[in-house]
Amino acid sequence: MTGTLTIAGLGPGSEALVTPEVSAALATATDILGYKPYVSRVPPRPGLKLHPSDNREELQRASEALRLAAEGGQVVVVSSGDPGVFAMASAVFEALEQAPQYQELPIRVLPGITAMLAAAARAGAPLGHDFCAINLSDNLKPWAVIEKRLRLAAEGDFAIAMYNPRSASRPEGFGRALAVLKESGCGERLVIFAHAISAADEKIETVSLNEARPEMADMRTLVIVGNSQTRRVGRWVYAPRRVE
Ligand SMILES: C[S@@+](CC[C@H](N)C(=O)[O-])C[C@H]1O[C@@H](n2cnc3c(N)ncnc32)[C@H](O)[C@@H]1O
């Protein structure tokens, strides 16, 4: 086996936020696999085969990547942001568990700037104290688990970064998530809606949870709910380092 498999994070969108390590892996790749919009961020060149696929095909894509690497390819699987955050790295290891014949392949996971960190940097420092990240998609977990985690995060006074808040196929969940947080006493907390961070149509909006409406989020939005101490200073939002 002379092939390699690299799982790389392309960052939130801007080329300036792609790490040099990821750029180097893309420059020497023979095959690039990933969800269509992410693969389209890689410019075509001679000797490079692009394998775009649909977003529900992660496990199949991961198995294909292992197979191509076993055949000798320099294979790169791309995710947006960081590949280990609600993305392809877990799918590749899941596929590897099902195909132990590939376990000796050289595999590397290259980190990228995840949406939560890019969004936080634009807003100020809302993740400056303890925080957690919750994926609001119930495609791969029951909604009851999401609700329980939201309640416990609120009780623990964590800042909460919410990925995948709202999609056309899941229009209701985000409204329910806001309702759960209100019921948990978080109505006065600040909520940051960070849309398309680092892309041309980037937009950031901060309101109180009581003022937040489900339509303020879509699938290109990362939502950060502050903790009880999170506050504004000028146009910035930050979580103080001390909690009384
Ligand atoms: C399937 S998750 C993938 C997360 C990705 N692996 C990461 O580390 O950022 C997709 C979600 O990430 C968030 N996201 C990704 N890129 C974003 C961006 N540029 N601006 C705001 N949110 C973004 C949105 O919540 C979106 O629904």
Coordinates of N, CA and C and ligand atoms in Angstrom, one line a residue:
M1 N 0.8 -1.2 0.0 CA 0.0 0.0 0.0 C 0.9 1.3 0.0
T2 N 0.8 2.0 -1.1 CA 1.6 3.3 -1.1 C 0.7 4.5 -1.0
G3 N -0.5 4.3 -1.1 CA -1.5 5.4 -1.0 C -1.6 6.0 0.4
T4 N -2.2 7.2 0.4 CA -2.4 7.8 1.7 C -3.8 8.4 1.7
L5 N -4.4 8.5 2.9 CA -5.7 9.2 3.1 C -5.6 10.3 4.1
T6 N -5.9 11.5 3.6 CA -5.9 12.7 4.4 C -7.3 13.3 4.5
I7 N -7.6 13.6 5.7 CA -9.0 14.2 6.0 C -8.7 15.6 6.4
A8 N -9.2 16.6 5.5 CA -8.7 18.0 5.7 C -9.9 18.9 5.9
G9 N -9.7 19.9 6.7 CA -10.7 20.9 7.0 C -10.3 22.2 6.1
L10 N -11.3 22.7 5.4 CA -11.1 23.8 4.5 C -11.4 25.2 5.2
G11 N -11.7 25.1 6.5 CA -12.0 26.4 7.1 C -13.4 26.9 6.7
P12 N -13.9 28.0 7.2 CA -15.3 28.4 7.1 C -15.6 29.0 5.7
G13 N -14.6 29.3 4.8 CA -15.0 29.7 3.5 C -13.9 30.5 2.8
S14 N -13.3 31.4 3.5 CA -12.3 32.3 2.8 C -11.0 31.5 2.6
E15 N -10.3 31.7 1.5 CA -9.1 31.1 1.2 C -8.0 31.5 2.3
A16 N -8.1 32.7 2.8 CA -7.2 33.2 3.8 C -7.2 32.3 5.1
L17 N -8.3 31.6 5.3 CA -8.4 30.8 6.5 C -8.2 29.3 6.2
V18 N -7.6 29.0 5.1 CA -7.2 27.6 4.8 C -5.7 27.5 5.3
T19 N -5.4 26.4 6.1 CA -4.1 26.4 6.7 C -3.1 26.0 5.6
P20 N -1.8 26.4 5.7 CA -0.8 26.0 4.8 C -0.7 24.4 4.7
E21 N -0.8 23.7 5.8 CA -0.8 22.3 5.8 C -1.9 21.7 4.9
V22 N -3.0 22.2 4.9 CA -4.2 21.7 4.1 C -3.9 22.1 2.6
S23 N -3.4 23.3 2.4 CA -3.1 23.7 1.0 C -2.1 22.8 0.4
A24 N -1.1 22.4 1.2 CA 0.0 21.5 0.7 C -0.6 20.1 0.3
A25 N -1.5 19.6 1.2 CA -2.1 18.3 0.9 C -3.0 18.4 -0.3
L26 N -3.7 19.5 -0.6 CA -4.5 19.6 -1.8 C -3.6 19.7 -3.0
A27 N -2.5 20.3 -2.9 CA -1.6 20.5 -4.0 C -1.0 19.2 -4.5
T28 N -0.9 18.2 -3.7 CA -0.3 16.9 -4.1 C -1.3 15.7 -4.2
A29 N -2.6 16.1 -4.0 CA -3.6 15.0 -4.1 C -3.9 14.5 -5.5
T30 N -4.2 13.2 -5.6 CA -4.7 12.7 -6.9 C -6.2 12.6 -6.9
D31 N -6.8 12.5 -5.7 CA -8.3 12.4 -5.7 C -8.8 13.2 -4.5
I32 N -9.9 14.0 -4.8 CA -10.5 14.7 -3.7 C -12.0 14.4 -3.6
L33 N -12.4 14.0 -2.4 CA -13.8 13.5 -2.2 C -14.4 14.5 -1.2
G34 N -15.7 14.7 -1.3 CA -16.4 15.5 -0.3 C -17.8 15.9 -0.9
Y35 N -18.5 16.6 0.0 CA -19.8 17.2 -0.3 C -19.5 18.2 -1.4
K36 N -20.4 18.2 -2.5 CA -20.2 19.1 -3.7 C -19.7 20.5 -3.4
P37 N -20.4 21.3 -2.6 CA -19.9 22.7 -2.4 C -18.5 22.8 -1.9
Y38 N -18.1 21.8 -1.1 CA -16.7 21.9 -0.6 C -15.7 21.4 -1.6
V39 N -16.0 20.4 -2.4 CA -15.1 20.0 -3.5 C -15.0 21.1 -4.5
S40 N -16.0 21.8 -4.7 CA -15.9 22.9 -5.7 C -15.0 24.0 -5.3
R41 N -14.6 24.0 -4.0 CA -13.6 25.1 -3.6 C -12.2 24.7 -4.0
V42 N -12.0 23.5 -4.5 CA -10.7 23.1 -4.9 C -10.5 23.2 -6.4
P43 N -9.6 24.1 -6.9 CA -9.5 24.3 -8.3 C -9.0 23.0 -9.1
P44 N -9.6 22.7 -10.2 CA -9.2 21.5 -11.0 C -7.8 21.7 -11.5
R45 N -7.1 20.7 -11.7 CA -5.7 20.7 -12.3 C -5.5 19.3 -12.9
P46 N -4.5 19.2 -13.9 CA -4.2 17.9 -14.5 C -3.7 17.0 -13.4
G47 N -4.1 15.7 -13.5 CA -3.7 14.7 -12.5 C -4.5 14.7 -11.2
L48 N -5.5 15.6 -11.2 CA -6.4 15.6 -10.0 C -7.8 15.2 -10.4
K49 N -8.4 14.2 -9.7 CA -9.7 13.8 -10.0 C -10.6 14.2 -8.8
L50 N -11.7 15.0 -9.2 CA -12.6 15.5 -8.1 C -13.8 14.5 -8.1
H51 N -14.2 14.1 -6.8 CA -15.3 13.2 -6.6 C -16.4 13.9 -5.7
P52 N -17.2 14.8 -6.3 CA -18.2 15.4 -5.5 C -19.3 14.5 -5.2
S53 N -20.0 14.6 -4.0 CA -21.1 13.7 -3.7 C -22.1 14.5 -2.9
D54 N -23.2 13.9 -2.6 CA -24.3 14.5 -1.9 C -24.0 14.5 -0.4
N55 N -24.7 15.3 0.4 CA -24.4 15.4 1.8 C -24.9 14.3 2.7
R56 N -25.8 13.5 2.1 CA -26.2 12.3 2.9 C -25.4 11.1 2.7
E57 N -24.3 11.2 1.9 CA -23.5 10.0 1.5 C -22.2 9.9 2.2
E58 N -22.1 10.3 3.5 CA -20.8 10.4 4.1 C -20.1 9.0 4.2
L59 N -20.9 8.0 4.7 CA -20.2 6.7 4.9 C -19.8 6.1 3.6
Q60 N -20.6 6.2 2.6 CA -20.2 5.7 1.3 C -19.0 6.4 0.7
R61 N -18.9 7.7 0.9 CA -17.8 8.5 0.5 C -16.5 8.1 1.2
A62 N -16.7 7.9 2.5 CA -15.5 7.5 3.3 C -15.0 6.1 2.9
S63 N -15.9 5.2 2.6 CA -15.5 3.8 2.1 C -14.8 3.9 0.8
E64 N -15.3 4.8 -0.1 CA -14.7 5.0 -1.4 C -13.3 5.6 -1.2
A65 N -13.1 6.5 -0.3 CA -11.8 7.2 -0.1 C -10.8 6.1 0.4
L66 N -11.2 5.2 1.3 CA -10.3 4.2 1.8 C -9.9 3.3 0.6
R67 N -10.9 2.9 -0.2 CA -10.6 2.0 -1.3 C -9.6 2.7 -2.3
L68 N -9.8 4.0 -2.6 CA -8.9 4.7 -3.5 C -7.5 4.8 -3.0
A69 N -7.4 5.0 -1.7 CA -6.1 5.1 -1.0 C -5.4 3.8 -1.0
A70 N -6.2 2.7 -0.8 CA -5.6 1.4 -0.8 C -5.1 1.0 -2.2
E71 N -5.7 1.6 -3.2 CA -5.2 1.3 -4.6 C -4.0 2.2 -5.0
G72 N -3.5 3.1 -4.0 CA -2.3 3.8 -4.3 C -2.5 5.3 -4.5
G73 N -3.8 5.8 -4.3 CA -4.0 7.2 -4.5 C -3.6 8.1 -3.3
Q74 N -3.3 9.4 -3.7 CA -3.0 10.4 -2.6 C -4.4 11.0 -2.4
V75 N -5.2 10.5 -1.5 CA -6.6 10.8 -1.4 C -6.8 11.8 -0.3
V76 N -7.6 12.9 -0.6 CA -8.0 13.9 0.4 C -9.5 13.9 0.5
V77 N -10.0 13.8 1.7 CA -11.4 14.0 1.9 C -11.6 15.3 2.5
V78 N -12.4 16.2 1.9 CA -12.5 17.5 2.5 C -13.8 17.8 3.2
S79 N -13.7 18.6 4.3 CA -14.9 19.0 5.0 C -14.8 20.5 5.1
S80 N -15.9 21.2 5.4 CA -15.7 22.6 5.7 C -15.2 22.7 7.2
G81 N -14.7 23.9 7.5 CA -14.3 24.1 8.9 C -13.2 23.1 9.3
D82 N -13.5 22.4 10.4 CA -12.6 21.4 10.9 C -13.2 20.0 10.6
P83 N -12.4 19.0 10.1 CA -13.0 17.8 9.7 C -13.4 16.9 10.9
G84 N -13.0 17.3 12.1 CA -13.4 16.5 13.2 C -14.6 17.0 13.9
V85 N -15.2 18.2 13.5 CA -16.3 18.8 14.1 C -17.5 18.6 13.2
F86 N -18.4 17.6 13.6 CA -19.6 17.3 12.9 C -19.3 17.1 11.4
A87 N -18.3 16.3 11.1 CA -17.8 16.3 9.7 C -17.2 14.9 9.4
M88 N -16.3 14.9 8.3 CA -16.0 13.6 7.7 C -15.0 12.7 8.5
A89 N -14.2 13.3 9.5 CA -13.2 12.5 10.1 C -13.9 11.3 10.8
S90 N -15.0 11.5 11.5 CA -15.7 10.4 12.2 C -16.3 9.4 11.2
A91 N -16.7 9.9 10.1 CA -17.3 9.0 9.0 C -16.2 8.1 8.5
V92 N -15.0 8.6 8.3 CA -13.9 7.8 7.8 C -13.5 6.7 8.9
F93 N -13.5 7.1 10.2 CA -13.1 6.1 11.2 C -14.2 5.0 11.3
E94 N -15.5 5.5 11.1 CA -16.6 4.5 11.1 C -16.4 3.5 10.0
A95 N -16.1 4.0 8.8 CA -15.9 3.1 7.7 C -14.7 2.2 7.9
L96 N -13.7 2.7 8.6 CA -12.5 1.9 8.9 C -12.8 0.8 9.8
E97 N -13.7 1.1 10.7 CA -14.1 0.0 11.7 C -14.8 -1.1 10.9
Q98 N -15.5 -0.8 9.9 CA -16.2 -1.8 9.1 C -15.3 -2.5 8.1
A99 N -14.1 -2.0 7.8 CA -13.2 -2.5 6.8 C -11.8 -2.6 7.4
P100 N -11.6 -3.6 8.3 CA -10.3 -3.7 9.0 C -9.1 -3.9 8.0
Q101 N -9.4 -4.4 6.8 CA -8.3 -4.6 5.9 C -7.5 -3.3 5.5
Y102 N -8.2 -2.1 5.8 CA -7.5 -0.8 5.5 C -6.8 -0.2 6.7
Q103 N -6.8 -0.9 7.9 CA -6.3 -0.3 9.1 C -4.9 0.1 9.1
E104 N -4.1 -0.5 8.2 CA -2.6 -0.1 8.1 C -2.4 1.1 7.2
L105 N -3.4 1.6 6.5 CA -3.2 2.7 5.6 C -2.7 3.9 6.4
P106 N -1.8 4.7 5.8 CA -1.4 6.0 6.5 C -2.6 7.0 6.4
I107 N -3.1 7.3 7.5 CA -4.2 8.3 7.6 C -3.8 9.5 8.4
R108 N -4.1 10.7 7.9 CA -3.8 11.9 8.6 C -5.1 12.8 8.7
V109 N -5.3 13.4 9.9 CA -6.4 14.3 10.0 C -5.8 15.7 10.1
L110 N -6.1 16.6 9.2 CA -5.6 18.0 9.2 C -6.6 19.0 9.7
P111 N -6.3 19.6 10.8 CA -7.4 20.5 11.4 C -7.6 21.7 10.5
G112 N -8.8 22.3 10.7 CA -9.2 23.5 10.0 C -9.9 24.4 11.0
I113 N -10.1 25.6 10.6 CA -10.8 26.6 11.5 C -12.3 26.3 11.5
T114 N -12.8 25.9 12.6 CA -14.2 25.5 12.7 C -15.1 26.8 12.7
A115 N -16.3 26.6 12.2 CA -17.2 27.8 12.2 C -17.4 28.5 13.5
M116 N -17.4 27.7 14.6 CA -17.6 28.3 15.9 C -16.5 29.3 16.3
L117 N -15.3 28.9 15.9 CA -14.1 29.8 16.3 C -14.1 31.0 15.4
A118 N -14.4 30.8 14.1 CA -14.4 31.9 13.1 C -15.5 32.9 13.5
A119 N -16.6 32.4 13.9 CA -17.8 33.3 14.3 C -17.4 34.0 15.6
A120 N -16.9 33.3 16.5 CA -16.5 33.9 17.8 C -15.5 35.1 17.6
A121 N -14.6 34.8 16.8 CA -13.5 35.9 16.5 C -14.2 37.1 15.9
R122 N -15.1 37.0 15.0 CA -15.8 38.1 14.4 C -16.6 38.9 15.5
A123 N -17.2 38.2 16.4 CA -18.1 38.8 17.4 C -17.3 39.4 18.5
G124 N -16.1 38.9 18.8 CA -15.3 39.4 20.0 C -14.7 38.2 20.7
A125 N -15.3 37.8 21.8 CA -14.8 36.7 22.6 C -15.9 36.0 23.3
P126 N -17.0 35.6 22.6 CA -18.1 34.9 23.4 C -17.8 33.5 23.9
L127 N -16.6 32.9 23.4 CA -16.3 31.6 23.9 C -15.1 31.7 24.9
G128 N -15.0 32.9 25.5 CA -13.8 33.1 26.4 C -13.9 32.4 27.7
H129 N -15.1 31.9 28.1 CA -15.2 31.1 29.3 C -15.7 29.7 28.8
D130 N -16.2 28.9 29.8 CA -16.5 27.5 29.4 C -17.7 27.5 28.4
F131 N -17.6 26.6 27.5 CA -18.6 26.5 26.4 C -18.8 25.1 25.9
C132 N -19.8 24.8 25.2 CA -20.0 23.5 24.5 C -20.6 23.8 23.1
A133 N -20.5 22.7 22.3 CA -21.0 22.8 20.9 C -22.1 21.7 20.8
I134 N -23.2 22.1 20.2 CA -24.3 21.2 20.0 C -24.7 21.2 18.5
N135 N -24.8 20.1 17.9 CA -25.4 20.0 16.5 C -26.9 19.9 16.6
L136 N -27.6 20.8 16.0 CA -29.1 20.8 16.2 C -29.7 19.9 15.1
S137 N -28.9 19.2 14.3 CA -29.6 18.3 13.3 C -30.0 17.0 14.1
D138 N -31.2 16.6 13.8 CA -31.6 15.3 14.4 C -31.6 14.2 13.4
N139 N -30.8 14.3 12.3 CA -30.6 13.3 11.4 C -30.0 12.0 12.0
L140 N -29.0 12.2 12.8 CA -28.2 11.1 13.4 C -28.4 10.9 14.9
K141 N -29.3 11.6 15.5 CA -29.6 11.4 16.9 C -31.0 11.9 17.2
P142 N -31.7 11.3 18.2 CA -33.0 11.7 18.5 C -33.1 13.1 19.0
W143 N -34.2 13.8 18.7 CA -34.4 15.2 19.2 C -34.4 15.2 20.7
A144 N -34.8 14.2 21.4 CA -34.8 14.2 22.9 C -33.4 14.3 23.4
V145 N -32.4 13.8 22.7 CA -31.0 14.0 23.2 C -30.6 15.4 23.0
I146 N -31.0 16.1 21.9 CA -30.6 17.5 21.7 C -31.3 18.3 22.8
E147 N -32.5 18.1 23.1 CA -33.2 18.9 24.1 C -32.6 18.7 25.5
K148 N -32.3 17.5 25.8 CA -31.6 17.2 27.1 C -30.3 17.9 27.2
R149 N -29.5 17.9 26.2 CA -28.2 18.6 26.2 C -28.3 20.1 26.3
L150 N -29.4 20.6 25.6 CA -29.6 22.1 25.7 C -30.0 22.5 27.2
R151 N -30.8 21.7 27.8 CA -31.3 22.0 29.2 C -30.1 21.9 30.1
L152 N -29.2 20.9 29.9 CA -28.1 20.7 30.8 C -27.0 21.8 30.6
A153 N -26.9 22.2 29.3 CA -25.9 23.2 29.0 C -26.4 24.5 29.7
A154 N -27.7 24.8 29.6 CA -28.3 26.0 30.2 C -28.1 25.9 31.7
E155 N -28.4 24.8 32.3 CA -28.2 24.7 33.8 C -26.8 24.8 34.2
G156 N -25.8 24.4 33.4 CA -24.4 24.5 33.7 C -23.8 25.9 33.3
D157 N -24.7 26.7 32.8 CA -24.3 28.1 32.4 C -23.1 28.1 31.4
F158 N -23.1 27.1 30.5 CA -22.2 27.1 29.4 C -22.6 28.1 28.3
A159 N -21.7 28.8 27.6 CA -22.0 29.4 26.3 C -22.2 28.2 25.4
I160 N -23.1 28.3 24.4 CA -23.5 27.2 23.6 C -23.4 27.6 22.1
A161 N -22.5 26.9 21.4 CA -22.4 27.1 20.0 C -23.3 26.1 19.3
M162 N -24.2 26.5 18.4 CA -25.2 25.6 17.8 C -24.9 25.5 16.3
Y163 N -24.5 24.3 15.9 CA -24.3 24.1 14.5 C -25.6 23.5 13.8
N164 N -25.7 23.7 12.5 CA -26.8 23.1 11.7 C -28.1 23.6 12.4
P165 N -28.3 24.9 12.6 CA -29.5 25.3 13.4 C -30.8 25.0 12.7
R166 N -30.8 25.2 11.4 CA -32.2 25.2 10.7 C -32.0 24.9 9.2
S167 N -32.7 24.0 8.7 CA -32.7 23.7 7.2 C -34.1 23.5 6.7
A168 N -34.2 23.5 5.4 CA -35.5 23.4 4.8 C -36.2 22.1 5.2
S169 N -35.4 21.0 5.4 CA -36.0 19.7 5.8 C -36.3 19.7 7.3
R170 N -35.7 20.6 8.1 CA -35.9 20.6 9.5 C -36.2 22.0 10.0
P171 N -37.4 22.6 9.6 CA -37.7 24.0 9.9 C -38.0 24.2 11.3
E172 N -38.5 23.2 12.0 CA -39.1 23.4 13.4 C -38.1 23.3 14.5
G173 N -37.0 22.6 14.4 CA -36.1 22.3 15.5 C -35.5 23.5 16.2
F174 N -35.1 24.5 15.4 CA -34.4 25.7 16.0 C -35.4 26.4 16.9
G175 N -36.6 26.6 16.4 CA -37.6 27.3 17.3 C -37.8 26.5 18.6
R176 N -37.8 25.2 18.5 CA -38.0 24.4 19.7 C -36.7 24.6 20.6
A177 N -35.6 24.7 20.0 CA -34.3 24.9 20.8 C -34.4 26.2 21.5
L178 N -34.8 27.2 20.8 CA -35.0 28.5 21.5 C -36.0 28.5 22.7
A179 N -37.1 27.7 22.4 CA -38.1 27.6 23.5 C -37.5 26.9 24.7
V180 N -36.8 25.8 24.4 CA -36.2 25.1 25.6 C -35.3 26.0 26.4
L181 N -34.5 26.8 25.7 CA -33.5 27.7 26.4 C -34.3 28.8 27.2
K182 N -35.4 29.2 26.6 CA -36.2 30.2 27.4 C -36.8 29.6 28.6
E183 N -37.3 28.4 28.4 CA -37.9 27.7 29.6 C -36.8 27.4 30.7
S184 N -35.6 27.3 30.2 CA -34.5 27.1 31.2 C -33.9 28.4 31.8
G185 N -34.6 29.5 31.5 CA -34.3 30.7 32.2 C -33.2 31.5 31.5
C186 N -33.0 31.3 30.2 CA -31.9 32.0 29.4 C -32.4 33.2 28.6
G187 N -33.7 33.7 28.9 CA -34.3 34.7 28.0 C -33.4 35.9 27.9
E188 N -32.7 36.3 28.9 CA -31.9 37.6 28.9 C -30.5 37.4 28.3
R189 N -30.2 36.1 28.0 CA -28.8 35.9 27.4 C -28.7 36.5 26.0
L190 N -27.4 36.9 25.7 CA -27.2 37.4 24.3 C -27.0 36.2 23.4
V191 N -27.6 36.4 22.2 CA -27.4 35.3 21.1 C -26.8 36.0 19.9
I192 N -25.8 35.3 19.4 CA -25.1 35.8 18.2 C -25.5 34.9 17.0
F193 N -26.0 35.6 15.9 CA -26.3 34.9 14.7 C -25.2 35.2 13.7
A194 N -24.3 34.2 13.4 CA -23.2 34.5 12.6 C -23.4 33.8 11.2
H195 N -23.8 34.6 10.2 CA -24.1 34.0 8.9 C -23.0 34.1 7.9
A196 N -22.7 32.9 7.3 CA -21.7 32.9 6.2 C -20.4 33.6 6.6
I197 N -19.8 33.2 7.7 CA -18.6 33.8 8.2 C -17.5 33.7 7.2
S198 N -16.8 34.7 6.9 CA -15.7 34.8 6.0 C -16.0 34.7 4.5
A199 N -17.3 34.6 4.2 CA -17.8 34.7 2.8 C -18.2 36.1 2.5
A200 N -18.5 36.4 1.2 CA -18.9 37.7 0.7 C -20.2 38.2 1.4
D201 N -21.1 37.3 1.7 CA -22.4 37.7 2.3 C -22.4 37.5 3.8
E202 N -21.2 37.6 4.4 CA -21.2 37.5 5.9 C -22.0 38.5 6.6
K203 N -22.7 38.0 7.7 CA -23.5 39.0 8.5 C -23.5 38.5 9.9
I204 N -23.4 39.4 10.8 CA -23.5 39.1 12.3 C -24.5 39.9 12.9
E205 N -25.3 39.3 13.7 CA -26.4 40.0 14.4 C -26.4 39.5 15.9
T206 N -26.5 40.4 16.8 CA -26.6 40.0 18.2 C -27.9 40.5 18.8
V207 N -28.7 39.7 19.5 CA -29.9 40.1 20.1 C -30.0 39.3 21.4
S208 N -31.0 39.6 22.2 CA -31.3 38.8 23.4 C -32.0 37.6 23.0
L209 N -32.0 36.5 23.8 CA -32.7 35.3 23.4 C -34.2 35.5 23.3
N210 N -34.7 36.4 24.2 CA -36.2 36.8 24.1 C -36.5 37.4 22.7
E211 N -35.5 38.1 22.1 CA -35.8 38.7 20.8 C -35.5 37.8 19.6
A212 N -34.8 36.7 19.9 CA -34.4 35.8 18.8 C -35.6 35.1 18.1
R213 N -35.6 35.1 16.8 CA -36.6 34.4 16.0 C -36.0 33.3 15.2
P214 N -36.7 32.2 15.0 CA -36.2 31.1 14.3 C -35.7 31.5 12.9
E215 N -36.4 32.4 12.2 CA -36.0 32.8 10.8 C -34.7 33.5 10.8
M216 N -34.1 33.9 11.9 CA -32.8 34.6 11.9 C -31.7 33.6 11.6
A217 N -31.9 32.3 11.6 CA -30.9 31.3 11.3 C -31.3 30.5 10.0
D218 N -30.2 30.1 9.3 CA -30.4 29.1 8.2 C -29.2 28.1 8.3
M219 N -29.0 27.3 7.3 CA -28.0 26.3 7.3 C -26.6 26.9 7.2
R220 N -26.5 28.2 6.9 CA -25.1 28.8 6.8 C -24.9 29.7 8.0
T221 N -25.7 29.4 9.1 CA -25.6 30.2 10.3 C -25.0 29.4 11.5
L222 N -24.1 30.0 12.2 CA -23.6 29.4 13.4 C -24.2 30.3 14.5
V223 N -24.9 29.7 15.5 CA -25.5 30.5 16.6 C -24.7 30.3 17.9
I224 N -24.4 31.4 18.5 CA -23.7 31.3 19.8 C -24.6 31.9 20.9
V225 N -25.0 31.1 21.8 CA -25.8 31.7 23.0 C -24.8 31.9 24.1
G226 N -24.8 33.1 24.6 CA -23.8 33.5 25.6 C -24.1 32.8 26.9
N227 N -23.2 32.9 27.9 CA -23.6 32.4 29.3 C -24.2 33.6 30.0
S228 N -24.5 33.4 31.3 CA -25.3 34.5 32.0 C -24.5 35.7 32.2
Q229 N -23.2 35.7 32.0 CA -22.3 36.8 32.2 C -21.9 37.5 30.9
T230 N -22.2 36.9 29.8 CA -21.8 37.4 28.5 C -22.4 38.8 28.3
R231 N -21.5 39.7 27.8 CA -22.0 41.1 27.7 C -21.4 41.8 26.5
R232 N -21.9 43.0 26.2 CA -21.5 43.8 25.1 C -20.4 44.8 25.6
V233 N -19.5 45.1 24.8 CA -18.6 46.3 25.0 C -18.4 47.0 23.7
G234 N -19.0 48.2 23.5 CA -19.1 48.8 22.2 C -19.8 47.8 21.2
R235 N -19.1 47.6 20.1 CA -19.8 46.7 19.1 C -19.4 45.2 19.3
W236 N -18.6 44.9 20.4 CA -18.2 43.6 20.7 C -19.0 42.8 21.7
V237 N -18.9 41.5 21.7 CA -19.6 40.7 22.7 C -18.5 39.8 23.3
Y238 N -18.5 39.7 24.6 CA -17.4 38.9 25.2 C -17.9 38.2 26.5
A239 N -17.3 37.1 26.8 CA -17.6 36.4 28.0 C -16.4 36.7 29.0
P240 N -16.7 37.3 30.1 CA -15.6 37.6 31.0 C -14.9 36.4 31.5
R241 N -13.6 36.5 31.9 CA -12.8 35.4 32.3 C -13.2 34.9 33.7
R242 N -13.8 35.7 34.5 CA -14.1 35.3 35.8 C -15.6 35.1 35.9
V243 N -16.0 34.1 36.7 CA -17.4 33.9 37.0 C -17.6 34.0 38.5
E244 N -18.5 34.9 38.9 CA -18.7 35.0 40.4 C -19.7 34.0 40.8
Ligands
LIG1 C1 -22.2 19.9 8.9 S1 -21.7 21.3 9.9 C2 -20.0 21.3 9.5 C3 -19.2 22.0 10.5 C4 -17.7 22.1 10.0 N1 -17.0 20.9 10.0 C5 -16.9 23.1 10.9 O1 -16.0 22.7 11.6 O2 -17.3 24.3 10.8 C6 -22.3 22.6 9.0 C7 -22.7 23.8 9.9 O3 -21.5 24.5 10.3 C8 -21.8 25.9 10.4 N2 -21.0 26.7 9.4 C9 -20.1 26.2 8.5 N3 -19.5 27.2 7.9 C10 -20.0 28.3 8.3 C11 -19.8 29.7 8.0 N4 -18.9 30.1 7.1 N5 -20.5 30.6 8.7 C12 -21.4 30.3 9.6 N6 -21.7 29.0 10.0 C13 -21.0 28.0 9.3 C14 -23.4 26.1 10.1 O4 -24.0 26.0 11.4 C15 -23.6 24.8 9.3 O5 -25.0 24.5 9.3

